[in-house]
Coordinates of C-alpha atoms and ligand atoms in Angstrom, one line a residue:
X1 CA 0.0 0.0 0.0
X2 CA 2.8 2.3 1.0
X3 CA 4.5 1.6 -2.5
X4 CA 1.3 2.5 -4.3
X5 CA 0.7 5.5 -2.4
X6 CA 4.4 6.6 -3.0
X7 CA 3.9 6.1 -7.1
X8 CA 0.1 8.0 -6.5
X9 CA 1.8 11.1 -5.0
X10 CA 5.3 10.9 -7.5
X11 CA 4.5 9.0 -11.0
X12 CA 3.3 12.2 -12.7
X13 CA 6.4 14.1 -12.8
X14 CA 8.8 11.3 -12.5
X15 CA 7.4 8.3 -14.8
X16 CA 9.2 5.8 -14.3
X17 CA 6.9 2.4 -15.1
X18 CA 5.9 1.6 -18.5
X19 CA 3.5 -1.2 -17.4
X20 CA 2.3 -1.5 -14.0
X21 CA -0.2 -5.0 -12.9
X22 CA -1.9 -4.3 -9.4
X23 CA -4.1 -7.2 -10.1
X24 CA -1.3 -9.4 -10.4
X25 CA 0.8 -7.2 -7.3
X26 CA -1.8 -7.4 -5.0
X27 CA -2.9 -11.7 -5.5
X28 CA 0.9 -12.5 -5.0
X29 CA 0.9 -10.3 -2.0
X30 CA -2.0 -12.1 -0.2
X31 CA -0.6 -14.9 -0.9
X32 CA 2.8 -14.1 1.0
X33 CA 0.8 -12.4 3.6
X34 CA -1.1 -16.1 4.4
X35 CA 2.0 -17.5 4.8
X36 CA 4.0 -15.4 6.8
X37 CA 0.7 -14.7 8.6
X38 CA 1.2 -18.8 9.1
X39 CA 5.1 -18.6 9.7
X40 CA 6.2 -19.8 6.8
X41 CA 8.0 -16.5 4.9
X42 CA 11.3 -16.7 6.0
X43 CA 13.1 -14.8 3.3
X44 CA 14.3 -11.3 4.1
X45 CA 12.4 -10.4 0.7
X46 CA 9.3 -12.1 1.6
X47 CA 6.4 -9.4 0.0
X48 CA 9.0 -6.6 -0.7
X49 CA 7.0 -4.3 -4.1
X50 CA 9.8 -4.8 -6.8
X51 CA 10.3 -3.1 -10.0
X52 CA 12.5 -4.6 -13.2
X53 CA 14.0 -3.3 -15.8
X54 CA 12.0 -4.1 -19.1
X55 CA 14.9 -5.7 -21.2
X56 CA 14.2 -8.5 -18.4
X57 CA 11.6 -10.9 -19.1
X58 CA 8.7 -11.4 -17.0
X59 CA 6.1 -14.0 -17.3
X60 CA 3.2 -12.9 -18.3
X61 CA 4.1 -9.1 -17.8
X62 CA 4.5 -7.4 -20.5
X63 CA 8.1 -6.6 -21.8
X64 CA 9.1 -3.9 -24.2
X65 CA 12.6 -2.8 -24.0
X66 CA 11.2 0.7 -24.6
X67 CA 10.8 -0.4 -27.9
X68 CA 7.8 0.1 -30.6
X69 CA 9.0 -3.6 -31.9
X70 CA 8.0 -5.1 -28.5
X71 CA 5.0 -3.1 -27.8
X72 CA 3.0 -5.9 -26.9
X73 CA 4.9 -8.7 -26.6
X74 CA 4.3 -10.9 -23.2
X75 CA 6.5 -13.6 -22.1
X76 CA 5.5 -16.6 -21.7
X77 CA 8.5 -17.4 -18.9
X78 CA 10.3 -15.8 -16.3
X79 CA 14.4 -15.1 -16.6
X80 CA 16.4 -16.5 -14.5
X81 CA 16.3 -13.6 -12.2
X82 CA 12.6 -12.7 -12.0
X83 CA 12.2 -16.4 -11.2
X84 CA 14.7 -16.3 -8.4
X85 CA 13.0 -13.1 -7.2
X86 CA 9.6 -14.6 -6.9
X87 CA 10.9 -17.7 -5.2
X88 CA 12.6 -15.2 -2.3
X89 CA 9.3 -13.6 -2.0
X90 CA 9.4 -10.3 -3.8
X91 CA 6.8 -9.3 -5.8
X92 CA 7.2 -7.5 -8.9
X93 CA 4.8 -5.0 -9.2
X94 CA 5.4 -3.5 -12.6
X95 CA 8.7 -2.9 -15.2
X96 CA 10.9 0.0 -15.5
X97 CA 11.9 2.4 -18.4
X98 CA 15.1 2.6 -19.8
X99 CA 16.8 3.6 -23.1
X100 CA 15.4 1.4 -26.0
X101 CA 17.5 -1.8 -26.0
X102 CA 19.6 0.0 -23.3
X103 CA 21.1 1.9 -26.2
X104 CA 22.1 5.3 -24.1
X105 CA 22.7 7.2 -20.9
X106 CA 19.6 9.5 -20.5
X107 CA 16.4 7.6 -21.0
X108 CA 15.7 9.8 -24.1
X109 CA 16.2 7.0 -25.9
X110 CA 12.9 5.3 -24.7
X111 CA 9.9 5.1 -27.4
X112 CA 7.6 5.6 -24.6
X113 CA 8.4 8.3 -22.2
X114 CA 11.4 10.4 -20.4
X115 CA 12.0 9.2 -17.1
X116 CA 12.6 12.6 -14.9
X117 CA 15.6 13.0 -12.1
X118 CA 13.8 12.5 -8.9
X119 CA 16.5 15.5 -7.6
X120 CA 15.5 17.7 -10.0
X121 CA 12.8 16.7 -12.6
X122 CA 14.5 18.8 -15.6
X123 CA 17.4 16.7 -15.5
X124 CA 17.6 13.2 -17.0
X125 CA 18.0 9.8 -14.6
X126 CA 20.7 8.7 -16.4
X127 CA 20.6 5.2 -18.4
X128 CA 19.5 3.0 -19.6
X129 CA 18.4 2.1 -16.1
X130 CA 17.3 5.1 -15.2
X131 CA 13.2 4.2 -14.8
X132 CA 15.6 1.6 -12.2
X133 CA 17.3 4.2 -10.8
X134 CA 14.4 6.9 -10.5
X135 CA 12.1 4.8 -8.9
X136 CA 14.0 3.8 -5.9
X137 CA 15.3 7.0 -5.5
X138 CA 11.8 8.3 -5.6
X139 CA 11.0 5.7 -2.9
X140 CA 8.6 4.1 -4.9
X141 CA 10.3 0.5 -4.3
X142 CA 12.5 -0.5 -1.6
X143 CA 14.7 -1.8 -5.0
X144 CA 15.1 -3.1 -8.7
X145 CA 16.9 -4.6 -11.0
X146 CA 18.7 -3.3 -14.2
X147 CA 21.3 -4.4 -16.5
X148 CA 24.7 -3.0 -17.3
X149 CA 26.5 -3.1 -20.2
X150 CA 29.0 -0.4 -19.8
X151 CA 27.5 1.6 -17.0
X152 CA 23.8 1.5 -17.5
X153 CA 23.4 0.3 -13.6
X154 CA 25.9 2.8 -12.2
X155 CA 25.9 5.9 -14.2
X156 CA 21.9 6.4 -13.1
X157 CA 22.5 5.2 -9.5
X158 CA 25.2 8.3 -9.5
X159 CA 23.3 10.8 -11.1
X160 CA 20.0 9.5 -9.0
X161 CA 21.7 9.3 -5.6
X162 CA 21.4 5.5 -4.8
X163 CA 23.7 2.5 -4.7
X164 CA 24.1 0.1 -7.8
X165 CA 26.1 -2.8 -8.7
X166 CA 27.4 -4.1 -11.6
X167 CA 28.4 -7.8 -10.7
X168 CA 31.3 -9.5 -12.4
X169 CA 30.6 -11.2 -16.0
X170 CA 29.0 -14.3 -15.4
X171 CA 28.0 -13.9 -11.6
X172 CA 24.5 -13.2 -12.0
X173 CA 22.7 -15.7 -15.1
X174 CA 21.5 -13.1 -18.1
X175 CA 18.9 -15.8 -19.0
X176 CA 15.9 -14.0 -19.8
X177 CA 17.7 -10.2 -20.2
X178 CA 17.0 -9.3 -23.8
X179 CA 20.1 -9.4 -25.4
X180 CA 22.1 -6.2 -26.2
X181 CA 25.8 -6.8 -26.0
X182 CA 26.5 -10.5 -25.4
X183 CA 29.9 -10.5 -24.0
X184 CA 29.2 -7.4 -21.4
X185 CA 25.4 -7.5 -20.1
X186 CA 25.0 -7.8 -16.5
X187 CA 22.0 -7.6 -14.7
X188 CA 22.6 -6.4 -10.7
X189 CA 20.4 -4.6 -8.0
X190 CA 20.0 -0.8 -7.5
X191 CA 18.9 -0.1 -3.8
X192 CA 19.3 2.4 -1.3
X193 CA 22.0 0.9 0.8
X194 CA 24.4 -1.1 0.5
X195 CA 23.1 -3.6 2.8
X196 CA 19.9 -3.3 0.5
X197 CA 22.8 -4.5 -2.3
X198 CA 24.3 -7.2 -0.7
X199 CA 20.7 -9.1 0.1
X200 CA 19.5 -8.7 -3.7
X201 CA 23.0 -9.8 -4.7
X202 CA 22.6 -13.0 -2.6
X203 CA 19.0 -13.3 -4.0
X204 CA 20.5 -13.8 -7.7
X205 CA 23.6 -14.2 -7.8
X206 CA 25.0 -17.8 -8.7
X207 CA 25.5 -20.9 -11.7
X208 CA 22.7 -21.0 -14.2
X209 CA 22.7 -24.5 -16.5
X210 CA 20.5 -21.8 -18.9
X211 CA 23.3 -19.1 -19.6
X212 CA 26.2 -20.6 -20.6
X213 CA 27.8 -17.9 -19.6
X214 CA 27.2 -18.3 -16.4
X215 CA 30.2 -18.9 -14.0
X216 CA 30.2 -22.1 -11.9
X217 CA 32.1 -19.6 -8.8
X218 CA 31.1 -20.4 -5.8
X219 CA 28.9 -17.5 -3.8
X220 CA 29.2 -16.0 -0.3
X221 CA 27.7 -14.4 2.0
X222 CA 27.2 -11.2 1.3
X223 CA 25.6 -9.9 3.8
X224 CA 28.0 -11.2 6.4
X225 CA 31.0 -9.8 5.0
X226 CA 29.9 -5.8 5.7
X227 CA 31.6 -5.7 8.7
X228 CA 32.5 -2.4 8.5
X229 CA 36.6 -3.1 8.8
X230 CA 38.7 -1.5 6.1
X231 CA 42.0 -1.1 8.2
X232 CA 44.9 -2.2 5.6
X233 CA 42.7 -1.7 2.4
X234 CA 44.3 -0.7 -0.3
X235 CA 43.0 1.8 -2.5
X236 CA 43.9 2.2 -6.3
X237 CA 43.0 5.7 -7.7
X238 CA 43.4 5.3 -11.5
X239 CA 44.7 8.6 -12.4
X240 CA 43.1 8.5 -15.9
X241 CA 40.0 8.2 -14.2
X242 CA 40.6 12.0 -12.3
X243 CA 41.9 13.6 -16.1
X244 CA 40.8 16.8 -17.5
X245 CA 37.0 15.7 -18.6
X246 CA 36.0 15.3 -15.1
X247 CA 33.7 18.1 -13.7
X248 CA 36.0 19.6 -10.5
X249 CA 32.9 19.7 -8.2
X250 CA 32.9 15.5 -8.7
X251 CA 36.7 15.3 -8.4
X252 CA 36.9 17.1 -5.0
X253 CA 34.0 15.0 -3.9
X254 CA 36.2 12.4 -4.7
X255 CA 38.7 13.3 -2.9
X256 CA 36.6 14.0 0.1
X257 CA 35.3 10.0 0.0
X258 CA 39.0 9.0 0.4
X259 CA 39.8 11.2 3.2
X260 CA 37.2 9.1 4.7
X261 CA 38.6 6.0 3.9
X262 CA 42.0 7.2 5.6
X263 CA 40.2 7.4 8.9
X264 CA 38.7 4.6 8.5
X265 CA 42.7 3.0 8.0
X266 CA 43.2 2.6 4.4
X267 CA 45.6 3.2 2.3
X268 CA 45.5 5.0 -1.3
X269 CA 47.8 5.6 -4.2
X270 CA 47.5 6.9 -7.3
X271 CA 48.1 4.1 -10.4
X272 CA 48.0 3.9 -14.0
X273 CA 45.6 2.4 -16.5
X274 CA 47.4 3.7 -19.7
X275 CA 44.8 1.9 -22.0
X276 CA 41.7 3.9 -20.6
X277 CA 41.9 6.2 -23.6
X278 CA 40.8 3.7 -26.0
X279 CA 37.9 2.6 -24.3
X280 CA 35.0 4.1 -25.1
X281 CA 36.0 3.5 -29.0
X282 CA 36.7 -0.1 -28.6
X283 CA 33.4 -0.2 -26.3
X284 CA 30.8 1.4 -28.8
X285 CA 32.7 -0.8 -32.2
X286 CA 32.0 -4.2 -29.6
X287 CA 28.9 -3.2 -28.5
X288 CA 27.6 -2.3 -31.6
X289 CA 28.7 -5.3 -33.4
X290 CA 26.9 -7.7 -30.9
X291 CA 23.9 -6.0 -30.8
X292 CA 23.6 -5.8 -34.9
X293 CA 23.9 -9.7 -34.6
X294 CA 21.7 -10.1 -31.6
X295 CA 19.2 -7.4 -33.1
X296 CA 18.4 -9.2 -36.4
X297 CA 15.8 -11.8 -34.5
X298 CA 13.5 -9.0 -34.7
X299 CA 12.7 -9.6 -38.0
X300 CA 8.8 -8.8 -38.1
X301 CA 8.2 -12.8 -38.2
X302 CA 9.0 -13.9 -35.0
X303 CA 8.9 -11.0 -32.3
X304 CA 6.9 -7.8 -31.7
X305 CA 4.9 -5.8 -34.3
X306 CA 4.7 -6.7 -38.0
X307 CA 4.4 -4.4 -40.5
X308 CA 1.1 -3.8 -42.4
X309 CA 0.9 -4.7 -46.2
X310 CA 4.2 -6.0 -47.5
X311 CA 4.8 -6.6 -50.8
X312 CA 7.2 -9.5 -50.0
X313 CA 9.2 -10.9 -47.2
X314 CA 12.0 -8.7 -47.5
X315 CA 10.1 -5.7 -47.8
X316 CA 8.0 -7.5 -44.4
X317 CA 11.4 -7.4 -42.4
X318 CA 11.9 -3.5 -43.8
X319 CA 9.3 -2.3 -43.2
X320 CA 8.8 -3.9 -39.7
X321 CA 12.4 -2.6 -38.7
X322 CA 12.2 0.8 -40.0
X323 CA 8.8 1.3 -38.4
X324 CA 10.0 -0.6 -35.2
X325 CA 13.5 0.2 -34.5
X326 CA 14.5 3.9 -33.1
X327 CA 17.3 6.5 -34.2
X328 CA 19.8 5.2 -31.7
X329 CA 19.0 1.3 -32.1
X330 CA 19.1 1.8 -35.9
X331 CA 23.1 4.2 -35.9
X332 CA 24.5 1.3 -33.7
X333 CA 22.9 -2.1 -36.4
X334 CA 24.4 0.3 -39.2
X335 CA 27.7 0.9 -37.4
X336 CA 27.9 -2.8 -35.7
X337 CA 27.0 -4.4 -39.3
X338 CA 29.4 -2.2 -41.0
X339 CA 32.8 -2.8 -38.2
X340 CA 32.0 -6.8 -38.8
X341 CA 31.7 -7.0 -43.0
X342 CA 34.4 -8.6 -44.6
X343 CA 37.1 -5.9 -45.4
X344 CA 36.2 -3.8 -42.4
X345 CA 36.7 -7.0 -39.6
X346 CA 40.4 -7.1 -39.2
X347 CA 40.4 -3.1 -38.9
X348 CA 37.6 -2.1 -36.5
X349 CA 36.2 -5.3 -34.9
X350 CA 39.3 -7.1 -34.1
X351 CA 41.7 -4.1 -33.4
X352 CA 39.0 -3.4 -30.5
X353 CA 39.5 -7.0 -29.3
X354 CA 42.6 -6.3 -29.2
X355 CA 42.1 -3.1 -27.6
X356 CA 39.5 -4.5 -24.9
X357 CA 42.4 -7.7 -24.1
X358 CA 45.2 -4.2 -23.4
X359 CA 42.4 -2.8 -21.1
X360 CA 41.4 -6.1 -19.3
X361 CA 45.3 -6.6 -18.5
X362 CA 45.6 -2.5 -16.8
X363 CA 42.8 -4.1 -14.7
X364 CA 44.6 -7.6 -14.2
X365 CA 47.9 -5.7 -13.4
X366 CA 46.0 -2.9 -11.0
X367 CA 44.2 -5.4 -9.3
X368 CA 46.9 -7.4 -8.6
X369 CA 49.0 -4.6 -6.2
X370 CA 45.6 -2.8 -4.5
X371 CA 42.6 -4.5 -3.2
X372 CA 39.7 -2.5 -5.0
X373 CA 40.3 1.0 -7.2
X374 CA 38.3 4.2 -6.7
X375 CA 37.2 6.5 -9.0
X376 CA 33.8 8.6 -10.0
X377 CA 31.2 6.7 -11.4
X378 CA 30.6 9.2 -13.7
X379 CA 32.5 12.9 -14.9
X380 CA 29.6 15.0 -14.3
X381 CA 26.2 15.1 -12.1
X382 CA 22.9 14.8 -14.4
X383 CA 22.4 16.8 -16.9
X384 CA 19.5 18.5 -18.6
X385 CA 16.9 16.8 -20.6
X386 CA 17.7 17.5 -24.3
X387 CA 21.2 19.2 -23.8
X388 CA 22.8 15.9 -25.3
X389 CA 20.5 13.9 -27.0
X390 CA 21.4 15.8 -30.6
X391 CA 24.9 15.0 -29.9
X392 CA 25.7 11.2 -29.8
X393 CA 29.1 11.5 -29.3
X394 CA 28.6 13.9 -26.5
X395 CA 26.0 11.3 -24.9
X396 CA 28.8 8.2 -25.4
X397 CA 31.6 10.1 -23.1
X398 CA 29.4 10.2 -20.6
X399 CA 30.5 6.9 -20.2
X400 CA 34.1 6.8 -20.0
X401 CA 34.4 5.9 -16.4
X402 CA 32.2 2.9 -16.5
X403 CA 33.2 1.1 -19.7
X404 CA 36.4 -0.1 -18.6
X405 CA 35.1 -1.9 -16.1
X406 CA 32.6 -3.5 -18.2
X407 CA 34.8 -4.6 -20.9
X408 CA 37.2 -5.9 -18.3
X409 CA 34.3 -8.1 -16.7
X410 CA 35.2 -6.9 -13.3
X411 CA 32.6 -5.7 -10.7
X412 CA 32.1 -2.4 -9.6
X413 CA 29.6 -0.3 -7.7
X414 CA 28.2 3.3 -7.6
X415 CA 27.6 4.6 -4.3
X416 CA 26.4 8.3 -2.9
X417 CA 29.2 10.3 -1.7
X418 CA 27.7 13.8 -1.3
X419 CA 25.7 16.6 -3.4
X420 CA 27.6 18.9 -5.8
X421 CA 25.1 22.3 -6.6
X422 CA 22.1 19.7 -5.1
X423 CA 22.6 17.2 -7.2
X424 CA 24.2 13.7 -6.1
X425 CA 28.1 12.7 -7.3
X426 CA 28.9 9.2 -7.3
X427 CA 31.6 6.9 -6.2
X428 CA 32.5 4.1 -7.9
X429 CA 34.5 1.4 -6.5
X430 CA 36.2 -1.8 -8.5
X431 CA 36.7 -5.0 -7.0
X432 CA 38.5 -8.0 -8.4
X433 CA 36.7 -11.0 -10.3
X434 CA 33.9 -12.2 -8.2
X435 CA 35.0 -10.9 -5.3
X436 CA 31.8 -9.0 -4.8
X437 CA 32.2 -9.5 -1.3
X438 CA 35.5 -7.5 -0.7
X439 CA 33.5 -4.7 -2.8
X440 CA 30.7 -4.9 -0.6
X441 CA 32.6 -4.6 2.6
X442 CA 34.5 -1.8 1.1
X443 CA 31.7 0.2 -0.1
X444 CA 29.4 -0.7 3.0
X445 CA 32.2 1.1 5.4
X446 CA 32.2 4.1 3.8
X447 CA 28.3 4.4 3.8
Ligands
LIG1 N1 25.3 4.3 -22.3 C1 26.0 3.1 -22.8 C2 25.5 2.8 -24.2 O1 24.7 3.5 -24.7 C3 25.8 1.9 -21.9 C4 24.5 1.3 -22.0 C5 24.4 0.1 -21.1 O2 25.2 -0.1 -20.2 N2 23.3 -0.7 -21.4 O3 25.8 1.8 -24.8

């Protein structure tokens, strides 16, 4: 009831669900509320109000990826994680907007509807999480789920003032997450503390026989592990990651967070990661590629809306994906198709293979003399609806901080460290490979 009442007094100016099922909401929850009335809900999740991202399939809720192709297209099972979800009690009670396919960093890219900044509603969320990110930091849910494929979890948890994690590759199954980048997509929780983190984390994480991706690593506790003791941490500060594009106001909020972090008894140094140039070019040639490939099952035939009067098939699958697909889905198929044809492959796709192995060994090598690195989540706070969405370019830096991480595989996680002119900075902290525990603890003593 509080949840409804919440979304009743803030959905108009912040609009963040693009399908919400009360009918469905409210059966589950008597249902939990018989059992625990009996005893028998003993999950820490038992009848929490949920939201999920919409590139995260739902059974029998209606999925859309923000896109026109998907408009009405119900699931017929759950993913991995919404199944997991509903087995720990939690009840989903409607999905989130985000940036069509999770193509972007604003939400401007949704067919639907902007998503408004909860801190100030002339400023985007962030993305492609940001429906995600806005509600729980309009206290609409207690938490949700989004994916991140280089920084769509953490760059709206930063600009929306909440924590989010990123898991490693592999450590959370992506059966069931509409696929956008193959080799990066992560789905992880975005909460209000990082307790909040570490009992989602524990709710999903873990081997999945349907993603073969999955990692067969064994998971902790994650709770447990916040004990609040960082004496001896020690602290890598990439100093490509403080450079000339970052906003000063985030930097010397930075710089604040590891003062703390010296009280507490840890340690910090600056290090190199001499490869972090490259990133965001290597990122958006990958990225691109995989979701041209991924992309083409929306064919007209198979998925989502068809278009009306064709002359033949191939005018059917034309006409379905000129009508379906938006600007930003459509300029990264025509880039990703074009990096992976035969005479363009050795220069673009593979030379950012290459590119992404360089970066994944700055992590290996950084990660191997510091226990987790610290840096912003993102160079700026949020910025204004429509101040970037006619530059593309402009939008993809927004990024720069986050898609290392992501092409590295490691886990990271955005967490509030102050306002800068009212509006939240974020702190983003980068563990080693599965070790979502030591980034937990780490991030949980500084909240
Ligand atoms: N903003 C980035 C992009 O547009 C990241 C998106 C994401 O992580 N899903 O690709």
């Amino acid at each position: 009831e509080a949840s409804y009442a919440r979304i009743a007094e803030t959905e108009a100016s912040i609009q963040a669900f693009l399908t919400l099922d009360e009918d469905r909401a409210r059966t589950a929850a008597k249902a939990w509320d018989e059992q625990y009335a009996k005893g028998e809900a003993d999950s820490l999740l038992a009848g929490l109000p949920i939201g999920i991202k919409d590139n995260i399939v739902t059974d029998g809720l209606r999925t859309t990826c923000a896109s026109r192709f998907l408009e009405n297209f119900v699931p017929v099972y759950d993913s991995s994680v919404s199944r997991k979800l509903k087995e720990a009690g939690a009840i989903t009670i409607g999905k989130l907007n985000m940036d069509e396919f999770a193509m972007g960093g604003s939400n401007e890219n949704s067919a639907y509807q902007t998503t408004r900044n909860p801190w100030d509603t002339n400023r985007v969320p962030g993305g492609s999480s940001g429906g995600s990110a806005a509600s729980v930091a309009a206290l609409q849910v207690p938490f949700s789920l989004g994916s991140d494929t280089g920084g769509s979890i953490r760059q709206p948890a930063s600009y929306c003032g909440i924590v989010g994690l990123k898991p490693t590759y592999g450590r959370v199954s992506r059966y069931g997450l509409v696929a956008f980048a193959s080799s990066l997509d992560q789905i992880g929780p975005l909460t209000r503390t990082v307790e909040d983190a570490a009992h989602v984390l524990q709710a999903i994480a873990g081997y999945d026989q349907m993603d073969s991706t999955s990692a067969n690593v064994e998971v902790s506790s994650y709770p447990s592990a916040l004990t609040g003791d960082v004496k001896g941490l020690r602290i890598g500060v990439p100093k490509e990651y403080m450079g000339e594009g970052v906003d000063p106001v985030v930097k010397a909020k930075i710089m604040e967070a590891l003062k703390v972090y010296e009280s507490l008894g840890a340690t910090w140094e600056e290090v190199s990661m001499p490869h972090t140039e490259y990133a965001v070019a290597a990122y958006y040639l990958l990225a691109s590629s995989e979701a041209s490939s991924n992309l083409a099952r929306f064919d007209g035939v198979r998925y989502g809306v068809r278009a009306s009067s064709p002359d033949n098939l191939l005018d059917l699958y034309v006409k379905s994906r000129s009508e379906g697909f938006g600007q930003e889905v459509k300029r990264r198929i025509m880039l990703g198709t074009y990096a992976l044809s035969s005479g363009y492959y050795d220069a673009f796709y593979l030379k950012a293979q290459k590119v992404r192995t360089l970066i994944k060994r700055d992590f290996d090598e950084a990660l191997s003399r510091y226990d987790i690195l610290l840096a912003p989540t993102a160079p700026t706070t949020a910025f204004k609806i429509g101040e970037q969405v006619d530059n593309p370019l402009q939008m993809y830096m927004n990024d720069i901080l986050t898609i290392p991480v992501s092409l590295a595989g490691v886990p990271a996680i955005s967490i509030p460290c102050g306002l800068a002119d009212g509006l939240p900075v974020g702190l983003q902290l980068i563990g080693k490979p599965f070790d979502e525990a030591g980034l937990l603890k780490a991030a949980h003593a500084y909240e």
